[in-house]
Amino acid sequence: MEKRTRNAAATRQAILDSAATAFTRHGYDGVGVREIAAEAGVTAMLVNRYFGSKEGLFAEVVDTVFAPPTMVPNDPGSSVELARSTAEALVARTAPGAEHLDPFALLLRSAANPRAAGIMRAGIERHVGARFVANLDGPDANERAELGLALLAGVWLMRTVIATPGLQNAQQQQLAERLSEMLAVVVDP
Amino acid sequence: MEKRTRNAAATRQAILDSAATAFTRHGYDGVGVREIAAEAGVTAMLVNRYFGSKEGLFAEVVDTVFAPPTMVPNDPGSSVELARSTAEALVARTAPGAEHLDPFALLLRSAANPRAAGIMRAGIERHVGARFVANLDGPDANERAELGLALLAGVWLMRTVIATPGLQNAQQQQLAERLSEMLAVVVDP
DNA sequence: TCGGTTTGTATACGAGTGTATACTTACGGC
DNA sequence: GCCGTAAGTATACACTCGTATACAAACCGA
């Protein structure tokens, strides 16, 4: 229990950080505001003061989690390279022992709650869709981008949340290779 | 409120049916035992009498939902045909207005709860994995099967739960075609 | 130094959770 | 017809949840 100096901006950020990790790890319904607040070193009611409600806090978390370029490499180069590097990044980040602080985790673990799902749909549309599409040429870029995203989300689900043995024990390099082959179908038209 | 005749087997089944739809629609944490029991026309405590606990009930639901051959066609014929028919079936069943009573729904909407996820992992291993693998030739059948399953699950997530606009508005036939192309990578080695 | 505004806390409320205990009621074999 | 057993209900307990209300204290300009 540090002697917290009064600082609205810092406190707000602390709550936001705590919420991001908590929501990502346990899903929208999996954490309470008391838990989030305690991790930030404050009381539950400050959450409501700064974010209006739990839903308001979640919306802001979605914005911050989906905004950064975590899922799409910054300079993909060729489209084949885009598929390859994306596949490798995903495989590496979903390795058995790794800590998963991903947009995917937030997506999958909060999808059960309809209101949370709605908030996330808006966030995905705003951030990820546009970013991914920007790297694709050819017709139906939007549809193809989301198809690729769907593949990544599904693999994420199987490897980390469900921890299905086949994908869990697969050779990483071989898995990445096959994954990039599948991605190539939509990335390289 | 029908005058329910005393019948243990029928009541048990009614609870199981009610639970299957409820868990599928709202996820493990999204429904209470009172709700499930009411839909079956009984009291919450009968759930515990027949299934021990909410978790026990969920485990049995997982078994019944994942067991039938809903995701893999019965007689796939050639492997190309397997990819094509699987893709078309998924696309059709995830069409915007359709009612989604799928293993995928159960999977995704209950994945947030770690205990529920554990129960489902066991169910998937027992039922789906084996079934899907049986239709695949070549090396790494297990890994490839789960990779295909991951793609299906991801598309399911994007099209139904999140209702992402790109996949929501896509031409069904074109979408199925692209999906089966991606599936072919793992189905046809 | 004073006083108002901002930052934070304490307490409590009402609703909802899973389930344990104790009770009532209907059925089927004698 | 009787009665033990099985089927189902009622009540209550011990939580947890999100949040509204009321209060205390630190900061800062005057």
Tab-separated table of C-alpha atoms (C1' of nucleotides) in Angstrom:
chain	number	residue	atom	x	y	z
A	1	MET	CA	0.000	0.000	0.000
A	2	GLU	CA	2.021	2.897	-1.282
A	3	LYS	CA	1.088	6.364	-0.138
A	4	ARG	CA	-0.594	7.288	-3.412
A	5	THR	CA	-0.166	10.963	-4.255
A	6	ARG	CA	-3.283	12.610	-5.566
A	7	ASN	CA	-3.057	12.502	-9.317
A	8	ALA	CA	-6.162	12.083	-11.394
A	9	ALA	CA	-4.488	11.302	-14.711
A	10	ALA	CA	-2.159	8.702	-13.234
A	11	THR	CA	-4.942	7.053	-11.273
A	12	ARG	CA	-7.149	6.914	-14.318
A	13	GLN	CA	-4.354	5.296	-16.283
A	14	ALA	CA	-3.674	2.814	-13.487
A	15	ILE	CA	-7.302	1.729	-13.543
A	16	LEU	CA	-7.220	1.443	-17.320
A	17	ASP	CA	-4.071	-0.709	-17.220
A	18	SER	CA	-5.433	-2.935	-14.520
A	19	ALA	CA	-8.680	-3.330	-16.446
A	20	ALA	CA	-6.887	-4.155	-19.689
A	21	THR	CA	-4.978	-7.062	-18.178
A	22	ALA	CA	-7.926	-8.267	-16.142
A	23	PHE	CA	-10.456	-8.178	-18.986
A	24	THR	CA	-7.946	-9.801	-21.304
A	25	ARG	CA	-7.209	-12.580	-18.875
A	26	HIS	CA	-10.686	-13.365	-17.603
A	27	GLY	CA	-13.194	-11.752	-19.969
A	28	TYR	CA	-15.766	-9.076	-19.310
A	29	ASP	CA	-17.902	-11.181	-17.012
A	30	GLY	CA	-14.903	-12.821	-15.395
A	31	VAL	CA	-13.776	-9.827	-13.338
A	32	GLY	CA	-15.494	-7.428	-11.003
A	33	VAL	CA	-14.842	-3.740	-10.652
A	34	ARG	CA	-13.617	-4.243	-7.103
A	35	GLU	CA	-10.932	-6.575	-8.366
A	36	ILE	CA	-9.840	-4.141	-11.068
A	37	ALA	CA	-9.805	-1.230	-8.664
A	38	ALA	CA	-7.863	-3.130	-6.021
A	39	GLU	CA	-5.156	-4.029	-8.533
A	40	ALA	CA	-4.882	-0.319	-9.339
A	41	GLY	CA	-4.676	0.478	-5.649
A	42	VAL	CA	-7.953	2.374	-5.399
A	43	THR	CA	-11.574	1.840	-4.482
A	44	ALA	CA	-14.223	0.425	-6.759
A	45	MET	CA	-16.148	3.662	-6.883
A	46	LEU	CA	-13.336	5.502	-8.628
A	47	VAL	CA	-13.977	3.307	-11.636
A	48	ASN	CA	-17.444	4.733	-11.901
A	49	ARG	CA	-16.239	8.249	-11.307
A	50	TYR	CA	-13.718	8.120	-14.154
A	51	PHE	CA	-15.450	5.808	-16.619
A	52	GLY	CA	-19.108	6.125	-15.777
A	53	SER	CA	-19.707	2.407	-15.471
A	54	LYS	CA	-18.114	-0.977	-16.003
A	55	GLU	CA	-19.262	-0.913	-19.610
A	56	GLY	CA	-17.716	2.484	-20.136
A	57	LEU	CA	-14.425	1.197	-18.777
A	58	PHE	CA	-14.593	-1.820	-21.043
A	59	ALA	CA	-15.205	0.335	-24.117
A	60	GLU	CA	-12.081	2.325	-23.372
A	61	VAL	CA	-10.075	-0.855	-22.830
A	62	VAL	CA	-11.229	-2.149	-26.204
A	63	ASP	CA	-10.046	1.034	-27.820
A	64	THR	CA	-6.594	0.877	-26.283
A	65	VAL	CA	-6.130	-2.851	-26.831
A	66	PHE	CA	-7.196	-2.947	-30.458
A	67	ALA	CA	-5.525	0.269	-31.506
A	68	PRO	CA	-1.813	-0.618	-31.478
A	69	PRO	CA	-0.418	-2.632	-34.378
A	70	THR	CA	-0.071	-5.870	-32.436
A	71	MET	CA	-1.635	-8.148	-34.992
A	72	VAL	CA	-0.358	-6.789	-38.259
A	73	PRO	CA	3.365	-6.217	-38.804
A	74	ASN	CA	4.328	-2.630	-39.452
A	75	ASP	CA	6.072	-3.013	-42.770
A	76	PRO	CA	4.917	-6.277	-44.292
A	77	GLY	CA	6.828	-5.938	-47.565
A	78	SER	CA	5.400	-8.415	-50.045
A	79	SER	CA	2.060	-10.082	-49.468
A	80	VAL	CA	3.703	-13.495	-49.119
A	81	GLU	CA	5.856	-11.995	-46.449
A	82	LEU	CA	2.773	-10.610	-44.729
A	83	ALA	CA	1.267	-14.072	-44.488
A	84	ARG	CA	4.521	-15.618	-43.289
A	85	SER	CA	5.372	-13.077	-40.632
A	86	THR	CA	1.823	-12.919	-39.325
A	87	ALA	CA	1.681	-16.685	-39.029
A	88	GLU	CA	5.024	-16.889	-37.280
A	89	ALA	CA	4.151	-14.115	-34.877
A	90	LEU	CA	0.922	-15.795	-33.897
A	91	VAL	CA	2.482	-19.196	-33.429
A	92	ALA	CA	5.260	-17.763	-31.307
A	93	ARG	CA	2.939	-15.729	-29.164
A	94	THR	CA	0.599	-18.648	-28.511
A	95	ALA	CA	3.340	-21.022	-27.474
A	96	PRO	CA	2.384	-23.126	-24.420
A	97	GLY	CA	4.242	-21.221	-21.716
A	98	ALA	CA	3.799	-17.694	-23.050
A	99	GLU	CA	1.800	-14.953	-21.420
A	100	HIS	CA	-1.111	-13.989	-23.645
A	101	LEU	CA	-1.989	-10.326	-23.542
A	102	ASP	CA	-3.687	-10.082	-26.869
A	103	PRO	CA	-6.664	-8.498	-28.540
A	104	PHE	CA	-7.710	-12.053	-29.315
A	105	ALA	CA	-7.923	-12.920	-25.669
A	106	LEU	CA	-10.156	-9.964	-25.042
A	107	LEU	CA	-12.246	-10.838	-28.060
A	108	LEU	CA	-12.792	-14.475	-27.269
A	109	ARG	CA	-13.164	-14.297	-23.554
A	110	SER	CA	-15.657	-11.452	-23.652
A	111	ALA	CA	-17.684	-12.560	-26.658
A	112	ALA	CA	-20.232	-14.377	-24.501
A	113	ASN	CA	-21.703	-11.150	-23.204
A	114	PRO	CA	-23.832	-9.558	-25.942
A	115	ARG	CA	-23.233	-6.002	-24.813
A	116	ALA	CA	-19.491	-6.567	-24.601
A	117	ALA	CA	-19.612	-8.158	-28.056
A	118	GLY	CA	-21.287	-5.057	-29.435
A	119	ILE	CA	-18.664	-2.785	-27.952
A	120	MET	CA	-15.938	-4.942	-29.466
A	121	ARG	CA	-17.540	-5.046	-32.900
A	122	ALA	CA	-17.315	-1.277	-32.986
A	123	GLY	CA	-13.683	-1.367	-31.874
A	124	ILE	CA	-12.688	-3.965	-34.455
A	125	GLU	CA	-14.374	-2.054	-37.227
A	126	ARG	CA	-12.633	1.115	-36.164
A	127	HIS	CA	-9.113	-0.202	-35.717
A	128	VAL	CA	-8.223	-3.672	-36.930
A	129	GLY	CA	-10.353	-3.914	-40.048
A	130	ALA	CA	-8.993	-0.748	-41.539
A	131	ARG	CA	-5.385	-1.604	-40.686
A	132	PHE	CA	-5.493	-5.097	-42.119
A	133	VAL	CA	-7.327	-4.026	-45.231
A	134	ALA	CA	-4.702	-1.381	-45.922
A	135	ASN	CA	-2.198	-4.167	-46.553
A	136	LEU	CA	-4.314	-6.052	-49.053
A	137	ASP	CA	-4.667	-5.487	-52.773
A	138	GLY	CA	-7.276	-6.844	-55.128
A	139	PRO	CA	-11.041	-7.219	-54.859
A	140	ASP	CA	-13.044	-7.913	-51.677
A	141	ALA	CA	-10.207	-6.729	-49.486
A	142	ASN	CA	-12.552	-6.319	-46.554
A	143	GLU	CA	-14.000	-9.795	-46.720
A	144	ARG	CA	-10.607	-11.361	-47.260
A	145	ALA	CA	-9.099	-9.452	-44.377
A	146	GLU	CA	-11.758	-10.639	-41.985
A	147	LEU	CA	-11.432	-14.177	-43.236
A	148	GLY	CA	-7.755	-14.042	-42.408
A	149	LEU	CA	-8.547	-12.538	-39.041
A	150	ALA	CA	-11.033	-15.335	-38.415
A	151	LEU	CA	-8.350	-17.926	-39.045
A	152	LEU	CA	-5.990	-16.209	-36.625
A	153	ALA	CA	-8.684	-15.904	-33.972
A	154	GLY	CA	-9.614	-19.560	-34.335
A	155	VAL	CA	-6.043	-20.747	-34.039
A	156	TRP	CA	-5.609	-18.485	-31.055
A	157	LEU	CA	-8.687	-20.012	-29.448
A	158	MET	CA	-7.574	-23.585	-30.000
A	159	ARG	CA	-3.998	-23.041	-28.927
A	160	THR	CA	-4.442	-20.939	-25.836
A	161	VAL	CA	-7.947	-20.974	-24.426
A	162	ILE	CA	-8.928	-24.528	-25.193
A	163	ALA	CA	-5.361	-25.816	-25.395
A	164	THR	CA	-6.241	-28.588	-27.753
A	165	PRO	CA	-3.457	-31.191	-27.756
A	166	GLY	CA	-2.881	-31.438	-31.518
A	167	LEU	CA	-2.031	-27.780	-31.902
A	168	GLN	CA	-0.457	-27.627	-28.492
A	169	ASN	CA	2.196	-30.198	-29.284
A	170	ALA	CA	2.739	-29.352	-32.940
A	171	GLN	CA	6.167	-28.412	-34.218
A	172	GLN	CA	6.152	-24.634	-34.161
A	173	GLN	CA	7.840	-24.127	-37.504
A	174	GLN	CA	5.695	-26.625	-39.331
A	175	LEU	CA	2.582	-25.145	-37.808
A	176	ALA	CA	3.577	-21.639	-38.855
A	177	GLU	CA	4.276	-22.866	-42.358
A	178	ARG	CA	0.890	-24.474	-42.756
A	179	LEU	CA	-0.826	-21.482	-41.220
A	180	SER	CA	0.861	-19.097	-43.614
A	181	GLU	CA	-0.206	-21.343	-46.483
A	182	MET	CA	-3.807	-20.972	-45.400
A	183	LEU	CA	-3.397	-17.246	-44.944
A	184	ALA	CA	-1.888	-16.909	-48.388
A	185	VAL	CA	-5.217	-17.909	-49.908
A	186	VAL	CA	-6.779	-14.658	-48.788
A	187	VAL	CA	-3.708	-12.439	-48.646
A	188	ASP	CA	-2.363	-13.284	-52.089
A	189	PRO	CA	-5.385	-13.322	-54.373
B	1	MET	CA	-47.865	-24.868	-16.575
B	2	GLU	CA	-48.822	-28.384	-17.520
B	3	LYS	CA	-49.563	-30.842	-14.780
B	4	ARG	CA	-46.226	-32.608	-15.054
B	5	THR	CA	-46.501	-36.323	-14.378
B	6	ARG	CA	-43.759	-37.675	-12.197
B	7	ASN	CA	-41.169	-39.146	-14.530
B	8	ALA	CA	-37.519	-39.028	-13.611
B	9	ALA	CA	-36.079	-39.882	-17.015
B	10	ALA	CA	-38.224	-37.375	-18.879
B	11	THR	CA	-37.508	-34.636	-16.366
B	12	ARG	CA	-33.800	-35.289	-16.530
B	13	GLN	CA	-33.943	-35.058	-20.296
B	14	ALA	CA	-35.984	-31.870	-20.158
B	15	ILE	CA	-33.379	-30.260	-17.936
B	16	LEU	CA	-30.621	-31.426	-20.247
B	17	ASP	CA	-32.374	-29.998	-23.308
B	18	SER	CA	-33.062	-26.711	-21.620
B	19	ALA	CA	-29.455	-26.496	-20.488
B	20	ALA	CA	-28.106	-27.276	-23.954
B	21	THR	CA	-29.952	-24.403	-25.591
B	22	ALA	CA	-29.309	-22.016	-22.730
B	23	PHE	CA	-25.579	-22.718	-22.452
B	24	THR	CA	-25.236	-22.560	-26.225
B	25	ARG	CA	-27.015	-19.247	-26.451
B	26	HIS	CA	-25.527	-17.442	-23.481
B	27	GLY	CA	-22.438	-19.343	-22.380
B	28	TYR	CA	-21.693	-21.090	-19.095
B	29	ASP	CA	-21.610	-17.951	-17.015
B	30	GLY	CA	-24.489	-16.361	-18.900
B	31	VAL	CA	-27.262	-18.509	-17.426
B	32	GLY	CA	-28.271	-19.508	-13.935
B	33	VAL	CA	-29.579	-22.850	-12.835
B	34	ARG	CA	-32.903	-21.290	-11.885
B	35	GLU	CA	-33.348	-20.113	-15.459
B	36	ILE	CA	-32.501	-23.525	-16.877
B	37	ALA	CA	-34.790	-25.293	-14.431
B	38	ALA	CA	-37.685	-22.913	-15.089
B	39	GLU	CA	-37.475	-23.518	-18.830
B	40	ALA	CA	-37.700	-27.238	-18.088
B	41	GLY	CA	-40.673	-26.627	-15.826
B	42	VAL	CA	-39.003	-27.651	-12.589
B	43	THR	CA	-37.191	-26.197	-9.611
B	44	ALA	CA	-33.530	-25.305	-9.511
B	45	MET	CA	-32.775	-27.961	-6.958
B	46	LEU	CA	-33.666	-30.784	-9.319
B	47	VAL	CA	-30.650	-29.809	-11.364
B	48	ASN	CA	-28.428	-30.593	-8.435
B	49	ARG	CA	-30.282	-33.776	-7.654
B	50	TYR	CA	-29.815	-35.153	-11.166
B	51	PHE	CA	-26.482	-33.676	-12.180
B	52	GLY	CA	-24.756	-32.986	-8.891
B	53	SER	CA	-23.936	-29.383	-9.703
B	54	LYS	CA	-23.999	-26.795	-12.446
B	55	GLU	CA	-20.614	-28.002	-13.619
B	56	GLY	CA	-21.846	-31.566	-13.755
B	57	LEU	CA	-24.775	-30.484	-15.886
B	58	PHE	CA	-22.462	-28.562	-18.191
B	59	ALA	CA	-20.201	-31.555	-18.677
B	60	GLU	CA	-23.144	-33.658	-19.787
B	61	VAL	CA	-24.297	-30.903	-22.151
B	62	VAL	CA	-20.836	-30.791	-23.704
B	63	ASP	CA	-20.994	-34.502	-24.282
B	64	THR	CA	-24.357	-34.405	-26.001
B	65	VAL	CA	-23.606	-31.308	-28.055
B	66	PHE	CA	-20.234	-32.396	-29.369
B	67	ALA	CA	-21.121	-36.014	-29.958
B	68	PRO	CA	-23.435	-35.872	-33.018
B	69	PRO	CA	-21.861	-35.408	-36.436
B	70	THR	CA	-22.927	-31.788	-36.847
B	71	MET	CA	-19.618	-30.414	-38.019
B	72	VAL	CA	-18.292	-33.114	-40.267
B	73	PRO	CA	-20.423	-34.517	-43.107
B	74	ASN	CA	-21.237	-38.194	-42.790
B	75	ASP	CA	-19.843	-39.424	-46.076
B	76	PRO	CA	-17.409	-36.830	-47.329
B	77	GLY	CA	-16.306	-38.726	-50.436
B	78	SER	CA	-13.095	-37.192	-51.723
B	79	SER	CA	-11.026	-34.849	-49.589
B	80	VAL	CA	-11.730	-31.930	-51.887
B	81	GLU	CA	-15.393	-32.655	-51.419
B	82	LEU	CA	-14.875	-32.695	-47.653
B	83	ALA	CA	-13.463	-29.189	-47.734
B	84	ARG	CA	-16.176	-27.911	-50.041
B	85	SER	CA	-19.155	-29.353	-48.200
B	86	THR	CA	-17.815	-28.368	-44.801
B	87	ALA	CA	-17.272	-24.819	-45.964
B	88	GLU	CA	-20.711	-24.550	-47.520
B	89	ALA	CA	-22.419	-26.013	-44.476
B	90	LEU	CA	-20.699	-23.537	-42.175
B	91	VAL	CA	-21.471	-20.550	-44.351
B	92	ALA	CA	-25.112	-21.544	-44.673
B	93	ARG	CA	-25.530	-22.160	-40.978
B	94	THR	CA	-23.958	-18.860	-39.996
B	95	ALA	CA	-26.098	-16.788	-42.346
B	96	PRO	CA	-27.316	-13.557	-40.705
B	97	GLY	CA	-30.866	-14.570	-39.844
B	98	ALA	CA	-30.233	-18.198	-38.915
B	99	GLU	CA	-30.613	-19.711	-35.479
B	100	HIS	CA	-27.243	-20.894	-34.227
B	101	LEU	CA	-27.371	-24.001	-32.122
B	102	ASP	CA	-23.870	-25.186	-32.635
B	103	PRO	CA	-21.007	-26.725	-30.776
B	104	PHE	CA	-19.106	-23.606	-31.791
B	105	ALA	CA	-21.520	-21.402	-29.924
B	106	LEU	CA	-21.037	-23.456	-26.804
B	107	LEU	CA	-17.303	-23.444	-27.308
B	108	LEU	CA	-16.859	-19.742	-27.830
B	109	ARG	CA	-19.387	-18.418	-25.404
B	110	SER	CA	-18.158	-20.610	-22.546
B	111	ALA	CA	-14.429	-20.371	-23.204
B	112	ALA	CA	-14.009	-17.469	-20.790
B	113	ASN	CA	-14.569	-19.661	-17.753
B	114	PRO	CA	-11.441	-21.748	-17.157
B	115	ARG	CA	-13.298	-24.655	-15.602
B	116	ALA	CA	-15.803	-24.726	-18.442
B	117	ALA	CA	-12.915	-24.565	-20.905
B	118	GLY	CA	-11.356	-27.601	-19.267
B	119	ILE	CA	-14.563	-29.561	-19.486
B	120	MET	CA	-14.861	-28.673	-23.163
B	121	ARG	CA	-11.285	-29.608	-23.975
B	122	ALA	CA	-12.033	-33.091	-22.770
B	123	GLY	CA	-15.223	-33.220	-24.831
B	124	ILE	CA	-13.522	-32.031	-28.004
B	125	GLU	CA	-10.736	-34.523	-27.609
B	126	ARG	CA	-13.220	-37.301	-27.101
B	127	HIS	CA	-15.620	-36.542	-29.929
B	128	VAL	CA	-14.666	-34.029	-32.582
B	129	GLY	CA	-10.962	-34.611	-32.845
B	130	ALA	CA	-11.329	-38.302	-33.488
B	131	ARG	CA	-14.159	-37.836	-36.001
B	132	PHE	CA	-12.391	-35.212	-38.038
B	133	VAL	CA	-9.098	-37.040	-38.020
B	134	ALA	CA	-10.795	-40.165	-39.328
B	135	ASN	CA	-11.454	-38.335	-42.581
B	136	LEU	CA	-7.894	-37.212	-43.140
B	137	ASP	CA	-5.020	-39.070	-44.758
B	138	GLY	CA	-1.341	-38.248	-44.690
B	139	PRO	CA	0.987	-37.155	-41.898
B	140	ASP	CA	0.089	-34.958	-38.918
B	141	ALA	CA	-3.606	-35.712	-39.321
B	142	ASN	CA	-4.278	-34.534	-35.792
B	143	GLU	CA	-2.593	-31.185	-36.150
B	144	ARG	CA	-4.149	-30.556	-39.551
B	145	ALA	CA	-7.594	-31.468	-38.315
B	146	GLU	CA	-7.378	-29.020	-35.457
B	147	LEU	CA	-6.036	-26.334	-37.746
B	148	GLY	CA	-9.091	-26.779	-39.938
B	149	LEU	CA	-11.305	-26.749	-36.895
B	150	ALA	CA	-9.653	-23.537	-35.773
B	151	LEU	CA	-10.485	-21.896	-39.078
B	152	LEU	CA	-14.107	-22.967	-38.793
B	153	ALA	CA	-14.341	-21.753	-35.220
B	154	GLY	CA	-12.834	-18.411	-36.113
B	155	VAL	CA	-15.175	-17.856	-39.018
B	156	TRP	CA	-18.039	-18.843	-36.814
B	157	LEU	CA	-16.960	-16.310	-34.222
B	158	MET	CA	-16.635	-13.479	-36.702
B	159	ARG	CA	-19.856	-14.187	-38.540
B	160	THR	CA	-22.228	-14.860	-35.670
B	161	VAL	CA	-20.982	-13.665	-32.324
B	162	ILE	CA	-19.132	-10.553	-33.360
B	163	ALA	CA	-21.088	-10.095	-36.597
B	164	THR	CA	-18.268	-8.329	-38.316
B	165	PRO	CA	-19.603	-6.440	-41.347
B	166	GLY	CA	-17.167	-7.735	-43.989
B	167	LEU	CA	-18.104	-11.371	-43.453
B	168	GLN	CA	-21.678	-10.507	-42.624
B	169	ASN	CA	-22.340	-8.929	-46.002
B	170	ALA	CA	-20.169	-11.196	-48.120
B	171	GLN	CA	-21.664	-13.137	-51.007
B	172	GLN	CA	-22.357	-16.553	-49.529
B	173	GLN	CA	-21.100	-18.588	-52.449
B	174	GLN	CA	-17.922	-16.629	-52.861
B	175	LEU	CA	-17.260	-16.842	-49.150
B	176	ALA	CA	-17.768	-20.608	-49.140
B	177	GLU	CA	-15.427	-20.944	-52.078
B	178	ARG	CA	-12.632	-19.029	-50.420
B	179	LEU	CA	-13.164	-20.860	-47.166
B	180	SER	CA	-12.934	-24.236	-48.851
B	181	GLU	CA	-9.721	-23.096	-50.524
B	182	MET	CA	-8.243	-22.358	-47.140
B	183	LEU	CA	-9.493	-25.649	-45.765
B	184	ALA	CA	-8.009	-27.521	-48.682
B	185	VAL	CA	-4.544	-26.605	-47.482
B	186	VAL	CA	-4.928	-28.848	-44.458
B	187	VAL	CA	-7.434	-31.352	-45.789
B	188	ASP	CA	-5.644	-32.154	-49.027
B	189	PRO	CA	-1.963	-32.384	-48.111
C	1	DT	C1'	-4.610	31.408	6.062
C	2	DC	C1'	-8.754	30.611	4.290
C	3	DG	C1'	-12.330	28.185	1.377
C	4	DG	C1'	-13.737	25.873	-2.542
C	5	DT	C1'	-12.862	22.336	-5.666
C	6	DT	C1'	-11.013	18.015	-6.705
C	7	DT	C1'	-9.642	13.293	-5.346
C	8	DG	C1'	-10.558	9.602	-2.904
C	9	DT	C1'	-13.036	6.474	0.694
C	10	DA	C1'	-16.814	4.095	3.530
C	11	DT	C1'	-21.058	2.183	3.781
C	12	DA	C1'	-24.957	0.245	2.157
C	13	DC	C1'	-28.640	-1.364	-0.953
C	14	DG	C1'	-30.982	-4.457	-3.897
C	15	DA	C1'	-30.612	-7.963	-6.968
C	16	DG	C1'	-28.710	-12.395	-8.352
C	17	DT	C1'	-25.589	-16.475	-7.679
C	18	DG	C1'	-24.985	-21.798	-6.515
C	19	DT	C1'	-26.487	-24.977	-3.352
C	20	DA	C1'	-27.663	-27.289	1.488
C	21	DT	C1'	-31.470	-28.586	4.515
C	22	DA	C1'	-35.951	-29.711	5.372
C	23	DC	C1'	-40.289	-30.418	3.783
C	24	DT	C1'	-44.486	-32.268	0.867
C	25	DT	C1'	-46.567	-35.159	-2.443
C	26	DA	C1'	-47.326	-38.796	-5.720
C	27	DC	C1'	-46.287	-43.437	-7.295
C	28	DG	C1'	-45.917	-48.666	-7.192
C	29	DG	C1'	-45.317	-53.134	-4.793
C	30	DC	C1'	-47.337	-55.692	-1.116
D	1	DG	C1'	-55.760	-50.011	1.008
D	2	DC	C1'	-51.377	-49.135	2.949
D	3	DC	C1'	-46.828	-47.412	3.214
D	4	DG	C1'	-41.950	-46.926	1.992
D	5	DT	C1'	-39.485	-44.789	-1.372
D	6	DA	C1'	-38.724	-41.816	-5.073
D	7	DA	C1'	-39.851	-37.121	-7.262
D	8	DG	C1'	-40.275	-32.602	-6.648
D	9	DT	C1'	-40.754	-28.110	-3.880
D	10	DA	C1'	-39.891	-24.284	-0.397
D	11	DT	C1'	-36.971	-21.780	2.196
D	12	DA	C1'	-32.864	-20.037	3.439
D	13	DC	C1'	-27.793	-19.185	3.648
D	14	DA	C1'	-23.716	-17.143	2.416
D	15	DC	C1'	-21.893	-15.145	-0.780
D	16	DT	C1'	-20.748	-11.621	-5.123
D	17	DC	C1'	-22.159	-8.199	-8.243
D	18	DG	C1'	-22.641	-3.094	-9.973
D	19	DT	C1'	-23.456	1.235	-8.253
D	20	DA	C1'	-25.836	5.226	-5.490
D	21	DT	C1'	-25.272	8.183	-1.507
D	22	DA	C1'	-22.802	10.368	1.857
D	23	DC	C1'	-18.630	11.621	3.783
D	24	DA	C1'	-13.359	12.865	4.550
D	25	DA	C1'	-9.150	14.867	3.122
D	26	DA	C1'	-5.688	16.845	0.150
D	27	DC	C1'	-4.595	20.410	-3.083
D	28	DC	C1'	-4.442	25.211	-4.858
D	29	DG	C1'	-5.589	29.874	-5.889
D	30	DA	C1'	-6.973	33.953	-3.251
